[in-house]
mmCIF file of C-alpha atoms in Angstrom:
data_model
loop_
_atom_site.group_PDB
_atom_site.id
_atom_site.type_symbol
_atom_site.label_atom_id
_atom_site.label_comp_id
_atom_site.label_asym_id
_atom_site.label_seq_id
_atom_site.Cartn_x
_atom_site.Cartn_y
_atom_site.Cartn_z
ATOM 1 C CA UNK N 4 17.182 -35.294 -3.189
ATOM 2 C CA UNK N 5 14.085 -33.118 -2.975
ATOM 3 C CA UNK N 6 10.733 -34.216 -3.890
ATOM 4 C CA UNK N 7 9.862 -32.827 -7.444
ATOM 5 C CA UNK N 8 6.835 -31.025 -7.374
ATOM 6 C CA UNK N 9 5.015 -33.121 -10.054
ATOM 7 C CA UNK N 10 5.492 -36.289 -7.590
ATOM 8 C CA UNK N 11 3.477 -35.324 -5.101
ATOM 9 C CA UNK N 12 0.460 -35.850 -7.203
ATOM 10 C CA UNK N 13 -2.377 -33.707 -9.160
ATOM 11 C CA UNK N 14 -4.491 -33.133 -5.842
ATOM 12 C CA UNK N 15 -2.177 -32.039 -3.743
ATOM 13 C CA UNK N 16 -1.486 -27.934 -5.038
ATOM 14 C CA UNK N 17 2.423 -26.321 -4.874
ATOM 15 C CA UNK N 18 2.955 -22.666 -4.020
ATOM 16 C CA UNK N 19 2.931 -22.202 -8.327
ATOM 17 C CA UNK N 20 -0.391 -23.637 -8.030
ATOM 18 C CA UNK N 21 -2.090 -21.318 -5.898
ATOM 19 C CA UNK N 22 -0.420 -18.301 -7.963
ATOM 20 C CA UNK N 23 -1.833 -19.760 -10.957
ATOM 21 C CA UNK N 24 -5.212 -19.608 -9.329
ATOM 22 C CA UNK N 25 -4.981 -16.153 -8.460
ATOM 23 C CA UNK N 26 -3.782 -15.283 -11.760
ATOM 24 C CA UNK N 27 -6.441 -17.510 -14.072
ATOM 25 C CA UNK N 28 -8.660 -19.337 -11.777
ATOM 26 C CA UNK N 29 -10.236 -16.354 -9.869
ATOM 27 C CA UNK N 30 -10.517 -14.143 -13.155
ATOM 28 C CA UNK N 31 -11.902 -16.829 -15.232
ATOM 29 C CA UNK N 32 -14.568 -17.999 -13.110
ATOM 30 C CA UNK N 33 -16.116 -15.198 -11.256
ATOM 31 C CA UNK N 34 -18.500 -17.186 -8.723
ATOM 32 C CA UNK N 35 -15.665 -19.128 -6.978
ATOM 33 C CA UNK N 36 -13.819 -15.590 -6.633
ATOM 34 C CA UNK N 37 -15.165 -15.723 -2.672
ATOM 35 C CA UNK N 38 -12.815 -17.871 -0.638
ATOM 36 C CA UNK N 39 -10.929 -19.356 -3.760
ATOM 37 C CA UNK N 40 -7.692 -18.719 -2.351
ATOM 38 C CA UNK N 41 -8.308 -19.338 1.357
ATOM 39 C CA UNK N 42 -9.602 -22.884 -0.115
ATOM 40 C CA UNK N 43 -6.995 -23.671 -1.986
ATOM 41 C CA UNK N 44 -4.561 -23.143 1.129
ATOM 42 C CA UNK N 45 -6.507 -25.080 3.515
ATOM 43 C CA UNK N 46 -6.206 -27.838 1.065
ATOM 44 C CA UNK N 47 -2.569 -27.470 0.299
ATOM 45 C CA UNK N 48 -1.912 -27.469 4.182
ATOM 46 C CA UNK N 49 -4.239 -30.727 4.592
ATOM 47 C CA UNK N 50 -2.482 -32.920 2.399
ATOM 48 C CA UNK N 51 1.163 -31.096 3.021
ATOM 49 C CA UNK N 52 0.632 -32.207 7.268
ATOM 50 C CA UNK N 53 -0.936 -35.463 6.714
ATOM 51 C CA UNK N 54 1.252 -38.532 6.938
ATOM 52 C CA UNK N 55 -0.878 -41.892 7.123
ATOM 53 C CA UNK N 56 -3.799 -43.211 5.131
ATOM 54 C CA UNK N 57 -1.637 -43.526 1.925
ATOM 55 C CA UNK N 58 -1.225 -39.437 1.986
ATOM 56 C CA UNK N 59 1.868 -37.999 0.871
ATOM 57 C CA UNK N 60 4.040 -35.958 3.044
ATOM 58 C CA UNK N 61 5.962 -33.024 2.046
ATOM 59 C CA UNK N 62 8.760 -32.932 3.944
ATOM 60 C CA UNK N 63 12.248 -31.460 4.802
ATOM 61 C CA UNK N 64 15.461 -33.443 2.695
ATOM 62 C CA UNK N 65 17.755 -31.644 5.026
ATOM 63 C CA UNK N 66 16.092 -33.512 8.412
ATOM 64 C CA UNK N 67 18.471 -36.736 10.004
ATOM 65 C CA UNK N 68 17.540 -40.011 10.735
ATOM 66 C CA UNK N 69 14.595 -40.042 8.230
ATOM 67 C CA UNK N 70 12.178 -37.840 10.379
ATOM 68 C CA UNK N 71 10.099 -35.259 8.527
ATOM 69 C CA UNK N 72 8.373 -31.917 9.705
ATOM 70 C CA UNK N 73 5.343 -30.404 7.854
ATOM 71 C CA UNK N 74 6.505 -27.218 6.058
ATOM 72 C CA UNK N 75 4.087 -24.203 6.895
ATOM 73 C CA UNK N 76 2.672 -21.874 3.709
ATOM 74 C CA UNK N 77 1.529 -18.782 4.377
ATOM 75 C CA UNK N 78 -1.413 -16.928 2.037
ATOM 76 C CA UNK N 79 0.126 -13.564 0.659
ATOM 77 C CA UNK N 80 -1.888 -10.543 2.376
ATOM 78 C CA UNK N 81 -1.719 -8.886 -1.107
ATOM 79 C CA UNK N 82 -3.322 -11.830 -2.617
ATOM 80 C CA UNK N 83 -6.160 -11.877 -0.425
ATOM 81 C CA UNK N 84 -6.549 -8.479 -0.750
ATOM 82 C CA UNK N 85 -6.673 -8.693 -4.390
ATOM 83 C CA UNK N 86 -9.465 -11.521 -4.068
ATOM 84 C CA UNK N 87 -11.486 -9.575 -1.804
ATOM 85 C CA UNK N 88 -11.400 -6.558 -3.836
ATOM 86 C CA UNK N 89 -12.781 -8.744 -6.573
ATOM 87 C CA UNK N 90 -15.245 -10.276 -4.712
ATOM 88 C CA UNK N 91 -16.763 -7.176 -3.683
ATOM 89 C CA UNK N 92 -16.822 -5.350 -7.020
ATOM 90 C CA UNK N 93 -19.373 -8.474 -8.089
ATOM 91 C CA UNK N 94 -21.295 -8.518 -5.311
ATOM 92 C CA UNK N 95 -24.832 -6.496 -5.360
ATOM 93 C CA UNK N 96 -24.059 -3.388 -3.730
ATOM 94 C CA UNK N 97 -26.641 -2.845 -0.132
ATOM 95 C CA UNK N 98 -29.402 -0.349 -1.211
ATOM 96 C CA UNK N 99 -31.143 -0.059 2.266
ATOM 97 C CA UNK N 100 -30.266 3.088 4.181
ATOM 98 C CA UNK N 101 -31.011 2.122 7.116
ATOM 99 C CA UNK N 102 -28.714 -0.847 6.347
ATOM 100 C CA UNK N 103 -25.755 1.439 5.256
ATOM 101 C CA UNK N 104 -25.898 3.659 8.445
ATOM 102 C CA UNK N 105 -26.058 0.244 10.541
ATOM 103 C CA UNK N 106 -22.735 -0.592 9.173
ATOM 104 C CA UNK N 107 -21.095 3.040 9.719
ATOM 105 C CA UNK N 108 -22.029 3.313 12.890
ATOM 106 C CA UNK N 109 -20.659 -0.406 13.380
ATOM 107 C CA UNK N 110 -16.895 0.932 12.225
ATOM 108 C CA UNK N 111 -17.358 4.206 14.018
ATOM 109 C CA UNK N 112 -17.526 2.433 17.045
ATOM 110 C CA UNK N 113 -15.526 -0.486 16.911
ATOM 111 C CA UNK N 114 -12.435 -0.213 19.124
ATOM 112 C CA UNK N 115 -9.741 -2.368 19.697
ATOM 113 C CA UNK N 116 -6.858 -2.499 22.416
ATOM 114 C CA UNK N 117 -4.754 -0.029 20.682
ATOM 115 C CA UNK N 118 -6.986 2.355 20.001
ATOM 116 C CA UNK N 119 -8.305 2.389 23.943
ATOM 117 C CA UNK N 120 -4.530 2.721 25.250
ATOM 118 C CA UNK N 121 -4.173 5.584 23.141
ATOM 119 C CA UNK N 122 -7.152 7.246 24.308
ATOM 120 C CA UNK N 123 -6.094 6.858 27.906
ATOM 121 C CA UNK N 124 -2.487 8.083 27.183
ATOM 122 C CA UNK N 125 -3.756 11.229 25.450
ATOM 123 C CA UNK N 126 -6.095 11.743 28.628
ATOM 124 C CA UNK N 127 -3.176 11.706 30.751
ATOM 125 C CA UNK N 128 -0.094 13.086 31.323
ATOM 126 C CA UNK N 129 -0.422 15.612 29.096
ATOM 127 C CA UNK N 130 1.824 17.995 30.383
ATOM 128 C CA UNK N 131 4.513 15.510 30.106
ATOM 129 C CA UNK N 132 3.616 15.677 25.998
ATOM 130 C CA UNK N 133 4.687 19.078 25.777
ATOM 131 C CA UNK N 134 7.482 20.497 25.314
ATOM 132 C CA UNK N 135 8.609 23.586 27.434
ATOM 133 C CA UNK N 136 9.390 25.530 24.265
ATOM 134 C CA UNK N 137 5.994 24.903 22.651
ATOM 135 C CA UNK N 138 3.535 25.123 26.235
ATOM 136 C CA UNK N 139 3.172 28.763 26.334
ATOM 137 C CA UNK N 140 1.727 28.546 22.912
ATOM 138 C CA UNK N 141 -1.606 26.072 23.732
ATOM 139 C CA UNK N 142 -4.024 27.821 25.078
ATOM 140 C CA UNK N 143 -5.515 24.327 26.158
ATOM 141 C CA UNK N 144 -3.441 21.799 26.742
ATOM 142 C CA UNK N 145 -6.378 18.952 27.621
ATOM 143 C CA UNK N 146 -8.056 19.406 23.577
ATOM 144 C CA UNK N 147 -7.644 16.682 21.464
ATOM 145 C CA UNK N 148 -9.513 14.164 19.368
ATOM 146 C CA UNK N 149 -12.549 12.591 20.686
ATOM 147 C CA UNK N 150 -14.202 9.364 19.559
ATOM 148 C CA UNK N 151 -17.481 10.712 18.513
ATOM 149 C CA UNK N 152 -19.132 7.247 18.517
ATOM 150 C CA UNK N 153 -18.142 4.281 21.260
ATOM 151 C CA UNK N 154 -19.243 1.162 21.638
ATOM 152 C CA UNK N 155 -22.309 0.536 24.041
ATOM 153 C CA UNK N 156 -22.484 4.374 24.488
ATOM 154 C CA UNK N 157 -24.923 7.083 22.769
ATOM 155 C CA UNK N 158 -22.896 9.560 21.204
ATOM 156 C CA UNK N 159 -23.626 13.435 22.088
ATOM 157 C CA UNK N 160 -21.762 14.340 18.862
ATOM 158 C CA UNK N 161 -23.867 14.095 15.844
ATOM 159 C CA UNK N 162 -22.992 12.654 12.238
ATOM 160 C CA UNK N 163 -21.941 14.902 9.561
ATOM 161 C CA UNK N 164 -23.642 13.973 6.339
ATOM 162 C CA UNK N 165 -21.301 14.547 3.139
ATOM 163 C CA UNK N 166 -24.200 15.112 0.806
ATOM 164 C CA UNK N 167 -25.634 17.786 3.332
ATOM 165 C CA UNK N 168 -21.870 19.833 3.125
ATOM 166 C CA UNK N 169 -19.388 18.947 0.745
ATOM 167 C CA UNK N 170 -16.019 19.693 -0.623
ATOM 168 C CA UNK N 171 -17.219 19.559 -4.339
ATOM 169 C CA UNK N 172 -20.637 20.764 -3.954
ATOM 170 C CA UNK N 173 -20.164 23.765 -1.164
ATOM 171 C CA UNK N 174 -16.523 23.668 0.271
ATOM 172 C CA UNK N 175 -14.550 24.449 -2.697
ATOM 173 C CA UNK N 176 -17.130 27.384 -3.793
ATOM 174 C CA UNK N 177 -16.636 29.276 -0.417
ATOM 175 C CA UNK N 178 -12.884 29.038 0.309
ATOM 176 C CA UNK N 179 -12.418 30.584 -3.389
ATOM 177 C CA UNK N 180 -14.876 33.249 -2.111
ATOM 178 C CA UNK N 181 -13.054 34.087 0.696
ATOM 179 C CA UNK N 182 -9.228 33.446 -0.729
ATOM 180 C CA UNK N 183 -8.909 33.359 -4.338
ATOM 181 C CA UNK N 184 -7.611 30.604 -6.352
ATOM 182 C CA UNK N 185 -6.887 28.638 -3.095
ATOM 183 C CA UNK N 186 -9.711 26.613 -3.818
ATOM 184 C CA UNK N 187 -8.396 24.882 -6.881
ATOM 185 C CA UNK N 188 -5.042 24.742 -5.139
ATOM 186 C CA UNK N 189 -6.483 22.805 -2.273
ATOM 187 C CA UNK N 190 -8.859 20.834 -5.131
ATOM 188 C CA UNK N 191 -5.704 19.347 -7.116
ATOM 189 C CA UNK N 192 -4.185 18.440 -4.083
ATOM 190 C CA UNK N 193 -7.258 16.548 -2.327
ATOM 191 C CA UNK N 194 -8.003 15.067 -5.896
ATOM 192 C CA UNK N 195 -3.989 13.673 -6.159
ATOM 193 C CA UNK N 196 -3.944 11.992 -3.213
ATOM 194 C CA UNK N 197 -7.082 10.282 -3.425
ATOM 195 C CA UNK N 198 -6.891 9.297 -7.422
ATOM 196 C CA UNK N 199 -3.476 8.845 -7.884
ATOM 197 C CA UNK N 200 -2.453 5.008 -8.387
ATOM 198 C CA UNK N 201 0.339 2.956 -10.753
ATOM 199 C CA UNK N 202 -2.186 -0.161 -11.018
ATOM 200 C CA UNK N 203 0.445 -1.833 -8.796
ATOM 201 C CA UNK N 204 0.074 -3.603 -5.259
ATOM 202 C CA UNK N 205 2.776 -5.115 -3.922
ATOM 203 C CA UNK N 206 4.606 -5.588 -6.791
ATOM 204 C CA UNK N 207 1.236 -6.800 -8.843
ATOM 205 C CA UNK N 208 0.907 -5.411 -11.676
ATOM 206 C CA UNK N 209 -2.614 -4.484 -13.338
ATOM 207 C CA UNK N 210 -4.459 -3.956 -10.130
ATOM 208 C CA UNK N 211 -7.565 -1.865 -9.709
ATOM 209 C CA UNK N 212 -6.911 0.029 -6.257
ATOM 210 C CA UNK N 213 -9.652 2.314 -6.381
ATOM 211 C CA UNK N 214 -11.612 0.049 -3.601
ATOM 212 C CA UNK N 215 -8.684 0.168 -1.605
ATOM 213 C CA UNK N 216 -7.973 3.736 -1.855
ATOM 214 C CA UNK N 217 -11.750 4.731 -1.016
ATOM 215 C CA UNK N 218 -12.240 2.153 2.133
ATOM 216 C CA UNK N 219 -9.147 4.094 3.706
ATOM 217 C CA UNK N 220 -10.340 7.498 2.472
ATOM 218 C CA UNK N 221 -13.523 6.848 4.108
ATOM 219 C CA UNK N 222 -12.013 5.273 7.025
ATOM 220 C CA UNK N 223 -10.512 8.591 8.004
ATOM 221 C CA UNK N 224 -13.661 10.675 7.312
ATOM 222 C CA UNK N 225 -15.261 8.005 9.391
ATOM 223 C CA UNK N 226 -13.151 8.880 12.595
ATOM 224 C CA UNK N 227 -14.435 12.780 12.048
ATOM 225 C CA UNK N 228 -17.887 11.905 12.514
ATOM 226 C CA UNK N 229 -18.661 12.251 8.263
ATOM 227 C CA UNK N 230 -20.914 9.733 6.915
ATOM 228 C CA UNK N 231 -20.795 9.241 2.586
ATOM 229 C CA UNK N 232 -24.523 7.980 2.110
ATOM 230 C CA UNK N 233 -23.596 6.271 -0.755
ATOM 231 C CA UNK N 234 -20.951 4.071 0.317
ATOM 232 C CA UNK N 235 -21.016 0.797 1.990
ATOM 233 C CA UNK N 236 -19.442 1.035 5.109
ATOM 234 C CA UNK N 237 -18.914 -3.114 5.092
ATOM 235 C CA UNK N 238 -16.186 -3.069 2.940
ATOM 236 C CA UNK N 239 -13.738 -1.003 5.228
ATOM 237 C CA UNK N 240 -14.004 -3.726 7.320
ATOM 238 C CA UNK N 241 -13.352 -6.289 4.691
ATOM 239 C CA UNK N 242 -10.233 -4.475 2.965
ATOM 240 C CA UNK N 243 -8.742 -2.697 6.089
ATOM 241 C CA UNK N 244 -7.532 -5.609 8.200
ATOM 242 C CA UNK N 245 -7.700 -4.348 12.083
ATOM 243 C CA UNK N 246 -3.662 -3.440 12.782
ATOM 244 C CA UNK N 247 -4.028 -1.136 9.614
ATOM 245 C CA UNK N 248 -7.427 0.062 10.939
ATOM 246 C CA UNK N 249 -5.391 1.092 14.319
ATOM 247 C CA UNK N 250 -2.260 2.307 12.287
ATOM 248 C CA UNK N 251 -4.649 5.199 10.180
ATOM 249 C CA UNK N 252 -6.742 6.041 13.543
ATOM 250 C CA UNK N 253 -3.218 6.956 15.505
ATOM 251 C CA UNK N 254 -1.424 8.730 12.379
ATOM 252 C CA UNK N 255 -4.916 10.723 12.385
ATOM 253 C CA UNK N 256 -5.397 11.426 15.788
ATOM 254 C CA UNK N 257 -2.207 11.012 17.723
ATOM 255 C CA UNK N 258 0.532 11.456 14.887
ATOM 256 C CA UNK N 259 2.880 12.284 17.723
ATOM 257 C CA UNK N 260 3.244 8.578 18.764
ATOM 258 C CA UNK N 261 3.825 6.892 15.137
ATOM 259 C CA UNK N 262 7.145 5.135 15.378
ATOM 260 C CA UNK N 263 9.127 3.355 12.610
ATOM 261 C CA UNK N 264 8.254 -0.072 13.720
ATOM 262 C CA UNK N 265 4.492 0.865 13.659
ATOM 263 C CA UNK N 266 5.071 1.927 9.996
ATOM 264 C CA UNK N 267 6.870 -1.389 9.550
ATOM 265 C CA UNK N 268 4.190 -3.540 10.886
ATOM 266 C CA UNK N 269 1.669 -2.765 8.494
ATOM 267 C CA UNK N 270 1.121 -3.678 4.608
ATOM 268 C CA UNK N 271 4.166 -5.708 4.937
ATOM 269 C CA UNK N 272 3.837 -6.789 1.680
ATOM 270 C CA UNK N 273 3.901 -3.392 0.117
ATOM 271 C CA UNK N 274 6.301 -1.224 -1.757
ATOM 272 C CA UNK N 275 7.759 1.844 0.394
ATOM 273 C CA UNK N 276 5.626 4.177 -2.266
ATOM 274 C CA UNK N 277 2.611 2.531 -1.832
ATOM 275 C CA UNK N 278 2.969 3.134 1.639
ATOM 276 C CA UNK N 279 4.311 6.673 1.514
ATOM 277 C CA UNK N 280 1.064 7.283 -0.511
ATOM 278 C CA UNK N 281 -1.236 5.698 2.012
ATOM 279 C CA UNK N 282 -0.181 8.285 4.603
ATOM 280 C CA UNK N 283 -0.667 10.794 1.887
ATOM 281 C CA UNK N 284 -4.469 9.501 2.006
ATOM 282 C CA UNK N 285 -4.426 9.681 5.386
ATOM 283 C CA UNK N 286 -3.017 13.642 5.721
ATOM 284 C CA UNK N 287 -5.265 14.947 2.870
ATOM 285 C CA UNK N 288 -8.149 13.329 3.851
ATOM 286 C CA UNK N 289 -8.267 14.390 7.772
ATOM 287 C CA UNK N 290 -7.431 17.859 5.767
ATOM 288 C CA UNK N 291 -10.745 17.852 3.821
ATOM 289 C CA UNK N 292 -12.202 16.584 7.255
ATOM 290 C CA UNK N 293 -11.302 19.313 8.977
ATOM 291 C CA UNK N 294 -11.740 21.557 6.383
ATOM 292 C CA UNK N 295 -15.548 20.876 6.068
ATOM 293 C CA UNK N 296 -16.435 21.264 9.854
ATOM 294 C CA UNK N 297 -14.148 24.877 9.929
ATOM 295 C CA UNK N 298 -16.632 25.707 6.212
ATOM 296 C CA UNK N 299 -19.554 24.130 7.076
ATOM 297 C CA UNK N 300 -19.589 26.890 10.354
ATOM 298 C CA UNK N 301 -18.318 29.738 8.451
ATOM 299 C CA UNK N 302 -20.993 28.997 5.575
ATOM 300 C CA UNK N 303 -23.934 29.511 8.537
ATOM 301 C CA UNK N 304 -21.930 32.635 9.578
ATOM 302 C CA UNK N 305 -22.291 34.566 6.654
ATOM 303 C CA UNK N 306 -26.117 33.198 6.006
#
């Protein structure tokens, strides 16, 4: 017969307990919102694992011959999420400059495995990319994105400040100067992509994504060399675990080598249309991206 839940004993928490202190816990009590979770876990797994010293032992009914095995729980990525996007909306938000363009310059650099693999492939081989239908077509066949920060390395390519040229406040005003209502067009669709949410992650309902939403926005801005001086660069690295940090760099910058498992791999734990909008983000925001830079030109141009 299996173990009922209420004999293991008050300290030792069940999977119900740790939703419980997502759910209350966290919400009611604001200061033990950092780490709550990842506590709770640790304990659980502590007590779950340990068989002497008058501990209790959780183990499998099914097993022969009396032996037990320790049964492994695993912390919901959504749930951590969720506890880290709380955490962050309470903490004091950095107010140093210098401090902010520390940490964007820290994920403008950063570079993991992935990302360096892909950056040799598109170096090489090039030719082999093409197809013999589309070749005659690229003028140069060896242009393609370009890390404008690496690690260890002074970048010749210089940041692009949003609040020197942006979409809002100089973008939007020029392309409806030189094509009529294409502005507004272009406006709604930036604006739908980046604001559009059903309070829902993973099948949570309630949920404030709007830290979520602007850590990947950013993200992708990030990769083009622009620079929001009013955002804290810290939390991409906090929300945007590294495998969907590598995921949004290769659907910007090498879209031609997204396969389904890559899409599979990441935010496991969320619905198909959270995903789906995700690499909405991801389009529309290299779009404004590139948009800017192609402006920003034209705008000197004409002045």
């Amino acid at each position: 017969m299996s173990p009922s839940p209420s004999l293991l004993g008050d300290s030792t928490p069940t999977a119900s307990t740790i939703n419980k202190l997502d759910k209350t816990e966290i919400s009611a009590s604001p200061s033990k919102s950092s780490g709550l979770l990842r506590t709770a876990v640790n304990h659980m797994n502590s007590n779950v694992t340990s068989t002497g010293g008058g501990g209790s032992t959780n183990s499998n009914p099914n097993t022969s011959g009396g032996a037990s095995l320790p049964i492994k729980t695993t912390t919901s990525e959504v749930e951590l999420l969720l506890a880290t996007m709380k955490n962050l909306s309470e903490m004091i938000p950095i107010k140093d400059p210098e401090e902010r363009k520390k940490r964007f310059e820290t994920v403008a650099s950063a570079d993991d495995i992935h990302e360096k693999e892909n950056l040799m492939n598109t170096c090489t081989n090039i030719s082999g990319i093409l197809p013999p239908e589309v070749s005659p077509f690229v003028n140069d066949p060896d242009f393609g994105y370009e890390d404008f920060a690496k690690r260890g390395q002074l970048s010749d390519l210089h940041t692009f400040r949003i609040q020197d040229y942006s979409w809002e406040e100089h973008g939007f005003s020029l392309v409806n100067r030189l094509y009529a209502d294409v502005g507004g067009y272009l406006d709604d669709k930036f604006k739908v992509a980046q604001n559009m949410t059903y309070y829902t992650m993973g099948g949570r309902p309630h949920v404030d994504t709007t830290k979520f939403r602007r850590a990947v926005w950013n993200y992708i801005q990030c990769l083009y060399g622009i620079r929001h001086d009013d955002y804290d660069y810290g939390e991409v690295n906090q929300l945007l675990e590294r495998p969907l940090k590598s995921y949004i760099k290769t659907v910007c910058c090498y879209p031609e080598r997204i396969t389904k498992s890559d899409y599979d791999n990441v935010m496991r734990e969320f619905k198909h249309s959270e995903k789906v909008h995700v690499n909405l983000m991801i389009m529309e925001a290299k779009i404004q991206a590139e948009l800017l830079y192609a402006l920003r030109t034209i705008m000197r141009l004409i002045l």
